[in-house]
Amino acid sequence: MLALRMPWPLPALVAWACAWLIFVALQRAVPPVAALLVACLLGTAASVLGDSWWRRGLIAAGFPLSLALLGAASLPTWAWLVPLALLLLVYPLNAWRDAPLFPTPHHALQSLASQAPLPLGARVLDAGSGVGDGLKALRHAYPAAQLEGIEWSWPLRLLCALRCPWAQVRRADMWAEDWSPYRMVYLFQRPESMARAAAKAQAELATGAWLVSLEFAVPGVLPCAQLRAPGGRVVWLYRMPLNRVEA
């Protein structure tokens, strides 16, 4: 996507400018609160272009904050809850405890099949699928696999399903879902959640199944292999049962 290649802070500036244009254009046609809703919705949707939590927050909050500081519209007090509500809709509270919306680079998993071969039709799960970049990378690596995605935020789940119509994408909690039907679980999480992911994989995945992590290793576990993805990122491969490092 072009916006993902724009250097910071251009994504934020473009999102803010578009939100202001929408707000001004709608002022003549709809009530101010409705114009605020549409402009904030645009800013919140554009926040997925940020590659960290604070950048996404700036993109989403930039327009309503600038509107409040300038006093450019006469709005009821409760209307300022609209930006917060939209942000919580896209990023539910429990999602903030998991990984930020880090998009998987398109070719990050291009060598994965050579190190972790799967049978035809194997079920592969993207745990925390976001807007679908991980599923796209998995499809590039395993075109014959049955790809599935789990995403807690329903707007992101909807966008993911639209971008990846060939995958089964559903709204669910990745930590509550059963991983046992899958031959591979892929994730791009926070470093501090990797131990939890490894414990779940060890408890639920069958012998010979794979846990694949982009960027972050499982502490205290020896990987079966490591891949160097384009851009210098590391893909960590773990096969069940896990090979833990002895203290």
GROMACS .gro file of C-alpha atoms in nm, residues 99-183:
model
   85
   99ALA     CA    1   0.019  -0.691   1.965
  100PRO     CA    2  -0.021  -0.355   1.797
  101LEU     CA    3  -0.140  -0.369   1.439
  102PHE     CA    4   0.194  -0.460   1.281
  103PRO     CA    5   0.148  -0.550   0.913
  104THR     CA    6   0.344  -0.853   0.794
  105PRO     CA    7   0.561  -0.755   0.494
  106HIS     CA    8   0.433  -0.921   0.177
  107HIS     CA    9   0.742  -1.138   0.115
  108ALA     CA   10   0.839  -1.196   0.479
  109LEU     CA   11   0.738  -1.565   0.465
  110GLN     CA   12   0.846  -1.646   0.110
  111SER     CA   13   1.100  -1.912   0.222
  112LEU     CA   14   0.885  -2.058   0.497
  113ALA     CA   15   0.757  -2.361   0.301
  114SER     CA   16   1.111  -2.485   0.237
  115GLN     CA   17   1.181  -2.505   0.612
  116ALA     CA   18   0.831  -2.602   0.729
  117PRO     CA   19   0.661  -2.812   0.459
  118LEU     CA   20   0.290  -2.878   0.503
  119PRO     CA   21   0.061  -3.134   0.340
  120LEU     CA   22  -0.187  -3.015   0.079
  121GLY     CA   23  -0.495  -2.867   0.237
  122ALA     CA   24  -0.334  -2.822   0.578
  123ARG     CA   25  -0.513  -2.576   0.806
  124VAL     CA   26  -0.303  -2.271   0.891
  125LEU     CA   27  -0.407  -2.006   1.143
  126ASP     CA   28  -0.304  -1.641   1.152
  127ALA     CA   29  -0.362  -1.563   1.522
  128GLY     CA   30  -0.441  -1.193   1.532
  129SER     CA   31  -0.490  -1.136   1.162
  130GLY     CA   32  -0.538  -0.758   1.172
  131VAL     CA   33  -0.623  -0.634   0.824
  132GLY     CA   34  -0.491  -0.944   0.645
  133ASP     CA   35  -0.125  -0.883   0.566
  134GLY     CA   36  -0.017  -1.200   0.745
  135LEU     CA   37  -0.276  -1.405   0.558
  136LYS     CA   38  -0.153  -1.264   0.228
  137ALA     CA   39   0.205  -1.357   0.313
  138LEU     CA   40   0.095  -1.706   0.420
  139ARG     CA   41  -0.095  -1.753   0.094
  140HIS     CA   42   0.220  -1.662  -0.097
  141ALA     CA   43   0.409  -1.934   0.097
  142TYR     CA   44   0.132  -2.199   0.104
  143PRO     CA   45  -0.106  -2.151  -0.190
  144ALA     CA   46  -0.269  -2.493  -0.130
  145ALA     CA   47  -0.330  -2.449   0.244
  146GLN     CA   48  -0.662  -2.375   0.413
  147LEU     CA   49  -0.592  -2.035   0.560
  148GLU     CA   50  -0.788  -1.900   0.857
  149GLY     CA   51  -0.764  -1.579   1.055
  150ILE     CA   52  -0.876  -1.472   1.402
  151GLU     CA   53  -0.920  -1.105   1.488
  152TRP     CA   54  -1.093  -0.959   1.796
  153SER     CA   55  -1.174  -0.614   1.653
  154TRP     CA   56  -1.481  -0.658   1.434
  155PRO     CA   57  -1.403  -0.362   1.200
  156LEU     CA   58  -1.054  -0.504   1.141
  157ARG     CA   59  -1.202  -0.851   1.100
  158LEU     CA   60  -1.440  -0.715   0.836
  159LEU     CA   61  -1.161  -0.539   0.649
  160CYS     CA   62  -0.946  -0.852   0.669
  161ALA     CA   63  -1.228  -1.064   0.526
  162LEU     CA   64  -1.276  -0.817   0.240
  163ARG     CA   65  -0.904  -0.819   0.159
  164CYS     CA   66  -0.872  -1.198   0.191
  165PRO     CA   67  -1.191  -1.352   0.049
  166TRP     CA   68  -1.011  -1.683  -0.004
  167ALA     CA   69  -0.951  -1.722   0.373
  168GLN     CA   70  -1.193  -1.794   0.655
  169VAL     CA   71  -1.173  -1.495   0.888
  170ARG     CA   72  -1.376  -1.475   1.205
  171ARG     CA   73  -1.401  -1.253   1.510
  172ALA     CA   74  -1.266  -1.438   1.811
  173ASP     CA   75  -1.016  -1.421   2.096
  174MET     CA   76  -0.696  -1.587   1.982
  175TRP     CA   77  -0.618  -1.693   2.339
  176ALA     CA   78  -0.958  -1.857   2.393
  177GLU     CA   79  -0.972  -2.039   2.059
  178ASP     CA   80  -0.857  -2.400   2.028
  179TRP     CA   81  -0.538  -2.430   1.820
  180SER     CA   82  -0.544  -2.811   1.800
  181PRO     CA   83  -0.697  -2.837   1.447
  182TYR     CA   84  -0.408  -2.647   1.288
  183ARG     CA   85  -0.084  -2.770   1.137
   0.00000   0.00000   0.00000
